[in-house]
Short mmCIF file of C-alpha atoms in Angstrom, two decimals:
data_model
loop_
_atom_site.label_atom_id
_atom_site.label_comp_id
_atom_site.label_asym_id
_atom_site.label_seq_id
_atom_site.Cartn_x
_atom_site.Cartn_y
_atom_site.Cartn_z
CA MET A 16 48.77 20.22 -125.18
CA HIS A 17 48.76 21.54 -128.70
CA PRO A 18 45.18 21.70 -130.08
CA GLU A 19 46.29 19.94 -133.26
CA LEU A 20 47.55 17.05 -131.16
CA HIS A 21 44.12 16.60 -129.62
CA ARG A 22 42.57 16.63 -133.09
CA TYR A 23 45.09 14.05 -134.30
CA LEU A 24 44.47 11.82 -131.28
CA ASP A 25 40.73 12.19 -131.86
CA GLY A 26 41.25 10.93 -135.40
CA GLU A 27 40.15 14.16 -137.02
CA ILE A 28 43.39 14.94 -138.86
CA SER A 29 46.26 12.87 -140.18
CA ARG A 30 49.75 12.79 -138.75
CA SER A 31 51.22 14.34 -141.85
CA SER A 32 49.12 17.43 -141.42
CA LEU A 33 50.52 18.20 -137.97
CA SER A 34 52.54 21.38 -137.61
CA PRO A 35 56.18 20.94 -136.50
CA ALA A 36 55.29 22.08 -132.98
CA ALA A 37 52.43 19.60 -132.70
CA ALA A 38 54.56 16.84 -134.23
CA ALA A 39 57.26 17.47 -131.65
CA GLU A 40 54.73 17.24 -128.88
CA LEU A 41 53.41 14.01 -130.34
CA ALA A 42 56.82 12.45 -129.82
CA GLU A 43 56.46 13.18 -126.11
CA TRP A 44 53.05 11.52 -126.11
CA GLU A 45 54.17 8.30 -127.73
CA PRO A 46 55.51 6.51 -124.60
CA LEU A 47 52.10 6.96 -123.00
CA GLU A 48 50.48 5.67 -126.17
CA SER A 49 52.81 2.67 -125.92
CA ALA A 50 51.62 1.94 -122.37
CA VAL A 51 48.02 2.27 -123.47
CA ALA A 52 48.63 -0.06 -126.41
CA HIS A 53 50.06 -2.62 -124.03
CA ARG A 54 46.89 -2.37 -121.97
CA ARG A 55 44.86 -2.94 -125.13
CA ALA A 56 46.60 -6.27 -125.60
CA GLU A 57 45.58 -7.54 -122.16
CA ARG A 58 43.31 -10.56 -122.00
CA ALA A 59 40.99 -11.76 -119.29
CA PRO A 60 42.51 -14.34 -116.93
CA ARG A 61 42.16 -17.96 -117.91
CA GLY A 62 39.23 -19.62 -116.28
CA LEU A 63 37.07 -16.52 -116.08
CA VAL A 64 34.44 -18.04 -118.37
CA GLY A 65 34.25 -21.16 -116.21
CA ASP A 66 34.10 -19.11 -113.02
CA VAL A 67 31.21 -17.09 -114.40
CA MET A 68 29.30 -20.15 -115.61
CA ARG A 69 29.69 -21.88 -112.25
CA ALA A 70 28.43 -18.78 -110.46
CA LEU A 71 25.26 -18.46 -112.55
CA PRO A 72 21.99 -19.13 -110.77
CA PRO A 73 19.60 -21.72 -112.20
CA VAL A 74 17.36 -20.54 -115.00
CA HIS A 75 13.59 -20.15 -114.73
CA ALA A 76 12.53 -21.05 -118.25
CA PRO A 77 12.74 -24.66 -119.45
CA SER A 78 15.33 -25.33 -122.09
CA ALA A 79 14.45 -26.94 -125.39
CA GLY A 80 16.08 -30.21 -124.45
CA THR A 81 14.27 -30.88 -121.19
CA SER A 82 12.24 -33.99 -120.69
CA GLY A 83 8.48 -34.14 -120.29
CA TRP A 84 8.39 -34.42 -116.53
CA GLN A 85 10.97 -31.63 -116.22
CA ARG A 86 8.70 -29.41 -118.29
CA VAL A 87 5.76 -30.31 -116.06
CA VAL A 88 7.75 -29.49 -112.93
CA SER A 89 8.95 -26.27 -114.52
CA TRP A 90 5.38 -25.38 -115.53
CA LEU A 91 4.24 -25.97 -111.97
CA MET A 92 7.08 -23.88 -110.55
CA THR A 93 6.83 -20.96 -112.98
CA PRO A 94 4.76 -18.01 -111.76
CA ARG A 95 1.99 -16.99 -114.18
CA PRO A 96 -0.89 -14.52 -114.22
CA LEU A 97 -3.87 -15.53 -112.13
CA ARG A 98 -7.24 -13.95 -112.77
CA ILE A 99 -9.24 -13.52 -109.64
CA ALA A 100 -12.56 -11.71 -109.38
CA PRO A 101 -12.45 -8.72 -107.03
CA MET A 102 -14.79 -10.47 -104.60
CA ALA A 103 -12.74 -13.64 -104.44
CA PRO A 104 -10.04 -12.46 -102.01
CA LEU A 105 -12.69 -10.93 -99.77
CA MET A 106 -14.74 -14.12 -99.75
CA ALA A 107 -11.67 -16.23 -99.13
CA THR A 108 -10.67 -13.97 -96.26
CA ALA A 109 -14.17 -14.15 -94.83
CA ALA A 110 -14.21 -17.93 -95.17
CA ILE A 111 -10.89 -18.34 -93.39
CA ALA A 112 -11.95 -15.88 -90.70
CA ALA A 113 -15.14 -17.86 -90.19
CA VAL A 114 -13.22 -21.11 -89.92
CA MET A 115 -10.81 -19.62 -87.44
CA LEU A 116 -13.67 -18.15 -85.42
CA PHE A 117 -15.26 -21.55 -84.86
CA MET A 118 -12.08 -23.51 -84.39
CA PRO A 119 -10.78 -24.16 -80.89
CA ARG A 120 -7.86 -21.87 -80.14
CA SER A 121 -4.48 -23.47 -79.85
CA GLU A 122 -0.96 -22.46 -80.73
CA SER A 123 -0.85 -24.85 -83.63
CA THR A 124 -3.84 -23.24 -85.37
CA GLY A 125 -2.78 -19.66 -85.00
CA VAL A 126 -2.34 -18.96 -88.72
CA VAL A 127 -3.08 -15.34 -89.37
CA PRO A 128 -3.49 -14.10 -92.93
CA THR A 129 -0.75 -11.71 -93.87
CA VAL A 130 -2.03 -8.27 -94.79
CA ARG A 131 0.47 -5.75 -95.99
CA ASP A 132 -0.30 -2.10 -96.37
CA VAL A 133 2.51 -0.80 -98.50
CA SER A 134 2.78 2.35 -100.50
CA THR A 135 1.75 0.71 -103.74
CA ARG A 136 -1.43 -0.59 -102.22
CA MET A 137 -0.11 -4.10 -102.26
CA VAL A 138 -2.20 -6.44 -100.20
CA ALA A 139 -1.21 -10.01 -99.62
CA ALA A 140 -4.11 -12.40 -99.79
CA PRO A 141 -4.09 -15.48 -97.59
CA ALA A 142 -1.49 -17.96 -98.65
CA VAL A 143 -1.95 -21.68 -98.81
CA ALA A 144 -0.15 -23.16 -95.86
CA VAL A 145 1.56 -25.91 -97.85
CA THR A 146 2.88 -23.78 -100.71
CA PRO A 147 5.00 -20.84 -99.66
CA VAL A 148 3.43 -18.43 -102.13
CA VAL A 149 1.68 -15.19 -101.34
CA TYR A 150 -0.55 -13.43 -103.84
CA VAL A 151 0.54 -9.83 -103.82
CA GLN A 152 -1.61 -7.14 -105.36
CA PHE A 153 0.41 -4.74 -107.44
CA ALA A 154 -1.05 -1.47 -108.63
CA LEU A 155 0.18 1.29 -110.88
CA THR A 156 -1.52 4.38 -112.23
CA ALA A 157 -0.75 4.67 -115.94
CA LYS A 158 -3.47 6.66 -117.68
CA ASP A 159 -2.45 6.17 -121.31
CA ALA A 160 -1.01 2.68 -121.11
CA GLN A 161 -2.19 -0.12 -123.37
CA SER A 162 -0.78 -2.78 -121.07
CA VAL A 163 1.01 -2.97 -117.74
CA ALA A 164 2.86 -5.88 -116.22
CA VAL A 165 4.99 -6.36 -113.17
CA ALA A 166 8.34 -8.06 -113.76
CA GLY A 167 10.64 -9.07 -110.97
CA ASP A 168 13.04 -11.65 -109.72
CA PHE A 169 9.99 -13.65 -108.56
CA ASN A 170 8.93 -14.32 -112.17
CA GLY A 171 12.28 -14.31 -113.92
CA TRP A 172 11.77 -10.68 -115.00
CA SER A 173 9.24 -11.91 -117.49
CA THR A 174 7.31 -9.11 -119.16
CA ASP A 175 4.20 -11.22 -119.69
CA ALA A 176 3.90 -13.27 -116.51
CA GLY A 177 2.57 -10.63 -114.14
CA VAL A 178 -0.07 -8.90 -116.23
CA LEU A 179 -2.11 -6.16 -114.54
CA ARG A 180 -5.67 -5.19 -115.58
CA ASP A 181 -7.52 -1.92 -115.81
CA ALA A 182 -11.06 -3.26 -115.95
CA ASP A 183 -12.87 0.05 -115.55
CA GLY A 184 -10.51 2.10 -117.72
CA ASP A 185 -9.65 4.60 -114.98
CA GLY A 186 -5.94 4.23 -115.57
CA VAL A 187 -5.29 2.26 -112.38
CA TRP A 188 -3.82 -1.11 -113.28
CA VAL A 189 -4.12 -3.84 -110.70
CA GLY A 190 -3.12 -7.48 -110.56
CA LEU A 191 -2.49 -10.30 -108.13
CA VAL A 192 0.86 -11.96 -108.62
CA PRO A 193 2.18 -15.06 -106.84
CA VAL A 194 5.35 -14.25 -104.94
CA THR A 195 7.37 -16.38 -102.60
CA PRO A 196 8.11 -14.93 -99.17
CA GLY A 197 11.28 -12.86 -98.96
CA MET A 198 12.75 -9.69 -100.35
CA HIS A 199 12.14 -9.16 -104.06
CA LYS A 200 13.10 -6.63 -106.71
CA TYR A 201 10.66 -5.64 -109.42
CA MET A 202 9.69 -3.02 -111.98
CA PHE A 203 6.58 -2.25 -113.98
CA VAL A 204 6.59 -2.70 -117.74
CA ILE A 205 4.26 -0.42 -119.67
CA ASN A 206 3.21 -1.37 -123.20
CA GLU A 207 5.64 -4.31 -123.10
CA SER A 208 8.60 -2.02 -123.59
CA GLU A 209 8.83 0.84 -121.11
CA TRP A 210 10.38 -0.14 -117.78
CA VAL A 211 9.16 2.00 -114.95
CA THR A 212 10.24 2.03 -111.33
CA ASP A 213 7.34 1.83 -108.89
CA PRO A 214 7.00 5.40 -107.59
CA ARG A 215 5.50 4.17 -104.35
CA ALA A 216 7.70 1.22 -103.48
CA GLU A 217 8.79 0.27 -100.00
CA ALA A 218 12.42 0.70 -100.92
CA TYR A 219 14.71 0.97 -103.91
CA VAL A 220 18.00 -0.46 -105.01
CA ASP A 221 20.22 0.41 -107.96
CA ASP A 222 19.98 -2.26 -110.62
CA GLY A 223 23.54 -1.69 -111.85
CA PHE A 224 22.30 -0.83 -115.31
CA GLY A 225 21.44 2.79 -114.73
CA MET A 226 17.98 2.36 -113.24
CA ARG A 227 16.44 1.60 -109.86
CA ASN A 228 14.56 -1.51 -108.91
CA ALA A 229 11.69 -1.30 -106.48
CA VAL A 230 11.94 -3.63 -103.49
CA ILE A 231 9.15 -5.41 -101.68
CA GLY A 232 9.32 -7.63 -98.64
CA VAL A 233 6.77 -10.42 -98.65
CA ARG A 234 5.94 -11.98 -95.33
CA ASP A 235 5.70 -15.71 -94.91
CA PRO A 236 2.17 -16.17 -93.56
CA ALA A 237 3.13 -19.33 -91.73
CA ALA A 238 6.23 -17.89 -90.12
CA GLY A 239 4.66 -14.49 -89.58
CA ARG A 240 7.79 -12.72 -90.61
CA THR A 241 9.50 -11.33 -93.66
CA ILE A 242 12.23 -13.63 -94.80
CA MET B 4 23.70 -26.02 -129.46
CA THR B 5 23.41 -27.12 -133.03
CA VAL B 6 24.69 -23.90 -134.59
CA PRO B 7 28.38 -23.02 -134.24
CA ASN B 8 28.71 -20.30 -131.64
CA ASP B 9 30.86 -18.12 -133.83
CA VAL B 10 28.11 -17.52 -136.36
CA LEU B 11 25.49 -16.53 -133.83
CA THR B 12 24.83 -12.86 -133.40
CA ASP B 13 24.50 -11.36 -129.95
CA ALA B 14 20.76 -11.07 -130.50
CA GLU B 15 20.45 -14.76 -131.35
CA VAL B 16 22.47 -15.83 -128.33
CA VAL B 17 20.56 -13.51 -126.01
CA ARG B 18 17.27 -14.95 -127.28
CA ARG B 19 18.53 -18.45 -126.50
CA VAL B 20 19.52 -17.40 -123.01
CA LYS B 21 16.14 -15.79 -122.47
CA ARG B 22 14.49 -19.04 -123.51
CA GLY B 23 16.40 -20.82 -120.78
CA ASP B 24 19.50 -22.03 -122.61
CA ARG B 25 21.97 -21.44 -119.80
CA ASP B 26 24.96 -22.75 -121.74
CA ALA B 27 24.42 -20.19 -124.49
CA TYR B 28 25.49 -17.53 -122.04
CA ARG B 29 29.00 -18.96 -122.24
CA VAL B 30 29.22 -17.54 -125.76
CA LEU B 31 28.52 -14.04 -124.54
CA VAL B 32 30.96 -14.32 -121.64
CA HIS B 33 33.66 -15.55 -123.97
CA ARG B 34 32.89 -12.81 -126.46
CA TYR B 35 33.04 -9.89 -124.04
CA GLN B 36 35.36 -11.00 -121.23
CA ASP B 37 38.50 -9.38 -122.64
CA ALA B 38 36.93 -5.99 -123.32
CA LEU B 39 35.31 -5.88 -119.91
CA TYR B 40 38.48 -7.01 -118.19
CA ARG B 41 40.63 -4.39 -119.93
CA CYS B 42 38.13 -1.75 -119.01
CA ALA B 43 37.95 -2.89 -115.39
CA VAL B 44 41.74 -3.07 -115.03
CA SER B 45 42.09 0.43 -116.42
CA LEU B 46 39.37 1.83 -114.19
CA THR B 47 40.43 0.12 -110.97
CA GLY B 48 44.16 -0.39 -111.51
CA ASP B 49 43.94 -3.83 -109.92
CA ARG B 50 43.80 -7.05 -111.91
CA ASP B 51 42.37 -9.23 -109.15
CA VAL B 52 39.67 -6.70 -108.39
CA ALA B 53 38.99 -6.31 -112.11
CA ALA B 54 38.48 -10.06 -112.55
CA ASP B 55 36.06 -10.13 -109.60
CA LEU B 56 34.12 -7.14 -110.90
CA VAL B 57 33.87 -8.60 -114.39
CA GLN B 58 32.63 -11.92 -113.04
CA ALA B 59 30.04 -10.16 -110.87
CA THR B 60 28.95 -8.08 -113.84
CA PHE B 61 28.36 -11.16 -116.00
CA VAL B 62 26.44 -12.96 -113.25
CA LYS B 63 24.24 -9.95 -112.53
CA ALA B 64 23.58 -9.45 -116.22
CA PHE B 65 22.51 -13.08 -116.55
CA THR B 66 19.94 -12.69 -113.80
CA GLU B 67 18.53 -9.57 -115.45
CA ILE B 68 18.87 -10.45 -119.10
CA ALA B 69 15.10 -10.77 -119.46
CA ARG B 70 14.97 -7.02 -119.01
CA LEU B 71 17.22 -6.35 -121.98
CA GLN B 72 14.77 -4.94 -124.50
CA ASP B 73 17.01 -4.83 -127.57
CA ASP B 74 18.69 -8.24 -127.74
CA ALA B 75 21.29 -6.92 -130.15
CA SER B 76 22.47 -4.30 -127.67
CA PHE B 77 23.90 -6.78 -125.18
CA GLY B 78 27.48 -5.59 -125.75
CA GLY B 79 26.78 -1.97 -124.85
CA TRP B 80 24.45 -2.99 -122.06
CA ILE B 81 26.97 -5.15 -120.26
CA TYR B 82 29.80 -2.75 -120.93
CA ARG B 83 27.79 0.02 -119.30
CA ALA B 84 27.05 -2.27 -116.37
CA CYS B 85 30.76 -3.00 -115.98
CA VAL B 86 31.64 0.69 -116.00
CA ASN B 87 28.94 1.34 -113.39
CA ARG B 88 30.22 -1.49 -111.22
CA CYS B 89 33.79 -0.18 -111.46
CA ARG B 90 32.53 3.28 -110.62
CA ASP B 91 30.78 1.96 -107.51
CA TYR B 92 33.92 0.12 -106.53
CA GLN B 93 36.01 3.24 -106.96
CA LYS B 94 33.63 5.22 -104.81
CA SER B 95 33.87 2.76 -101.97
CA HIS B 96 37.58 2.10 -102.30
CA ARG B 97 38.89 5.43 -103.43
CA ARG B 98 42.58 5.64 -102.85
CA ARG B 99 42.86 9.28 -101.89
CA ASP B 100 46.29 8.63 -100.45
CA VAL B 101 47.74 7.98 -103.90
CA ALA B 102 49.11 11.29 -104.97
CA LEU B 103 50.09 11.95 -108.51
CA ASP B 104 53.48 12.96 -107.18
CA ALA B 105 54.06 9.31 -106.56
CA VAL B 106 54.25 8.82 -110.30
CA GLY B 107 57.53 10.66 -110.29
CA GLY B 108 58.85 8.62 -107.37
CA PRO B 109 61.69 6.19 -107.15
CA GLN B 110 60.19 3.60 -109.45
CA LEU B 111 60.55 5.99 -112.34
CA ALA B 112 64.26 5.59 -112.24
CA SER B 113 63.50 2.74 -114.62
CA ARG B 114 64.66 4.88 -117.52
CA ASP B 115 68.12 3.86 -116.67
CA ARG B 116 67.32 0.19 -116.65
CA ALA B 117 68.17 -1.96 -119.54
CA ASP B 118 65.36 -4.39 -118.96
CA ALA B 119 62.65 -3.24 -121.36
CA ALA B 120 60.01 -5.48 -119.84
CA LEU B 121 60.58 -4.02 -116.41
CA GLU B 122 60.42 -0.54 -117.80
CA ARG B 123 57.19 -1.35 -119.59
CA ASP B 124 55.68 -2.80 -116.43
CA GLU B 125 56.63 0.27 -114.49
CA LEU B 126 55.16 2.48 -117.15
CA GLN B 127 51.98 0.42 -116.83
CA ARG B 128 51.98 0.94 -113.09
CA SER B 129 52.63 4.63 -113.60
CA LEU B 130 49.77 4.78 -116.04
CA ASP B 131 47.45 3.08 -113.52
CA THR B 132 48.57 5.42 -110.77
CA ALA B 133 48.05 8.44 -112.99
CA LEU B 134 44.64 7.13 -114.07
CA SER B 135 43.62 6.64 -110.45
CA GLY B 136 44.32 10.32 -109.88
CA LEU B 137 41.77 11.37 -112.48
CA THR B 138 38.12 11.95 -111.70
CA ASP B 139 35.77 9.07 -112.53
CA GLU B 140 34.42 10.95 -115.53
CA TYR B 141 37.83 11.72 -117.00
CA ARG B 142 39.14 8.22 -116.36
CA GLU B 143 36.15 6.53 -117.98
CA ALA B 144 36.30 8.83 -120.97
CA PHE B 145 40.04 8.29 -121.46
CA VAL B 146 39.78 4.50 -121.10
CA LEU B 147 36.90 4.23 -123.54
CA LYS B 148 38.65 6.45 -126.08
CA HIS B 149 42.22 5.21 -125.87
CA VAL B 150 42.14 1.72 -124.37
CA GLU B 151 38.90 0.52 -125.94
CA GLU B 152 39.28 2.77 -128.99
CA ARG B 153 35.61 3.64 -129.04
CA SER B 154 34.32 6.44 -131.21
CA TYR B 155 32.83 9.46 -129.50
CA ASP B 156 29.39 8.45 -130.78
CA GLU B 157 29.74 4.98 -129.21
CA MET B 158 30.94 6.55 -125.98
CA SER B 159 27.97 8.87 -126.00
CA ASP B 160 25.60 5.91 -126.33
CA LEU B 161 27.35 4.00 -123.57
CA LEU B 162 27.64 6.78 -121.04
CA GLY B 163 24.65 8.90 -121.96
CA VAL B 164 26.83 11.98 -122.25
CA SER B 165 27.04 14.36 -125.22
CA VAL B 166 29.90 14.02 -127.69
CA SER B 167 31.13 17.54 -126.99
CA ALA B 168 31.23 16.89 -123.25
CA LEU B 169 33.09 13.64 -123.82
CA LYS B 170 35.66 15.36 -126.04
CA MET B 171 36.26 17.87 -123.31
CA ARG B 172 36.69 15.09 -120.75
CA VAL B 173 39.14 13.18 -122.96
CA HIS B 174 41.15 16.31 -123.69
CA ARG B 175 41.37 17.22 -120.04
CA ALA B 176 42.24 13.66 -119.12
CA ARG B 177 45.11 13.74 -121.63
CA GLU B 178 46.35 17.01 -120.22
CA ALA B 179 46.23 15.66 -116.68
CA LEU B 180 47.93 12.40 -117.60
CA LYS B 181 50.60 14.17 -119.57
CA THR B 182 51.34 16.42 -116.62
CA ALA B 183 51.33 13.51 -114.20
CA LEU B 184 53.58 11.39 -116.35
CA GLU B 185 55.85 14.16 -117.55
CA GLU B 186 58.82 12.89 -115.60
CA VAL B 187 58.37 9.41 -116.99
CA LEU B 188 57.88 10.49 -120.54
#
């Protein structure tokens, strides 16, 4: 194609400034331009908006118009940061182990605390049998970070629900986050703005937006398996 | 919603959605459905597939909207997601058996037909066939430039590719399309 024609189609020069040779070539281009213009006029099929809205999953956050009891239920169901002293999980584990040691053995009491040793040093603390939630310890080394949080599909990708702490200032941020059993996608959020993929995740999956989500499988302590 | 949807900016609507206002998302779907659909049709050459891909893109974006850092950038964000989804689809459903020679096949005898609508439809099909013969990079660049009429700067933001590289892709796409469609044109 004539270089001037490219420049015209790029909007850099006007049609009147085309040389006769380029103008002649433009005439050959116009049927294609006509087809493209027809494509420009296309509209999405009727009903697409409704189809999308019907396919949306339920939201995590309560809407402004919800009633009081709905807000209470939502508050109870929404994951939030839980501060636990480092000794607490150990003591809880020891307590449960002691109880199990002195209980008569039977199939119905064979609840074994789930302990996961994954690449990010995630360790699941014992879960309460009634509520299917496992407290997963997330850890990330981020030396110069001011804050680190873990955001995933288990907390609605909230950047302030799964806050990690670096109590001793060594750059290793750690936090226990309530997660329901199953496969979950997550990322770390540094300084409330920088999304970082866990470099030591169990697995990864493209997020469809140009980045990779980390994937973790959380075992159901009662069922003894990853859902 | 107490404020008319038309006066809400993308950032305002996105904030509502992030706060849990599910219905507010309808505004964004309505606002961007045509652009995404046109893009998907041009990139896949199949209207049914395009509608499915656009729907899936909107649903996925809804589930991950909390991760959108700049609420005002929703348009570019979802457009990029749509292009990525179409690209993935093309990779898994690449029609290598569609040769560009097919463009000059029997259907192009439409020049002799009096029915302008038929001729236009066939030109559309020829365009889709020719587009499907381009590489992903050339096809995306051409569609963004000529179908969506984006500036090179906008394209650069969307695709993360330099303006000069995009110009080269568009130019080469034009050359390839012109060659492929020569018999039609």
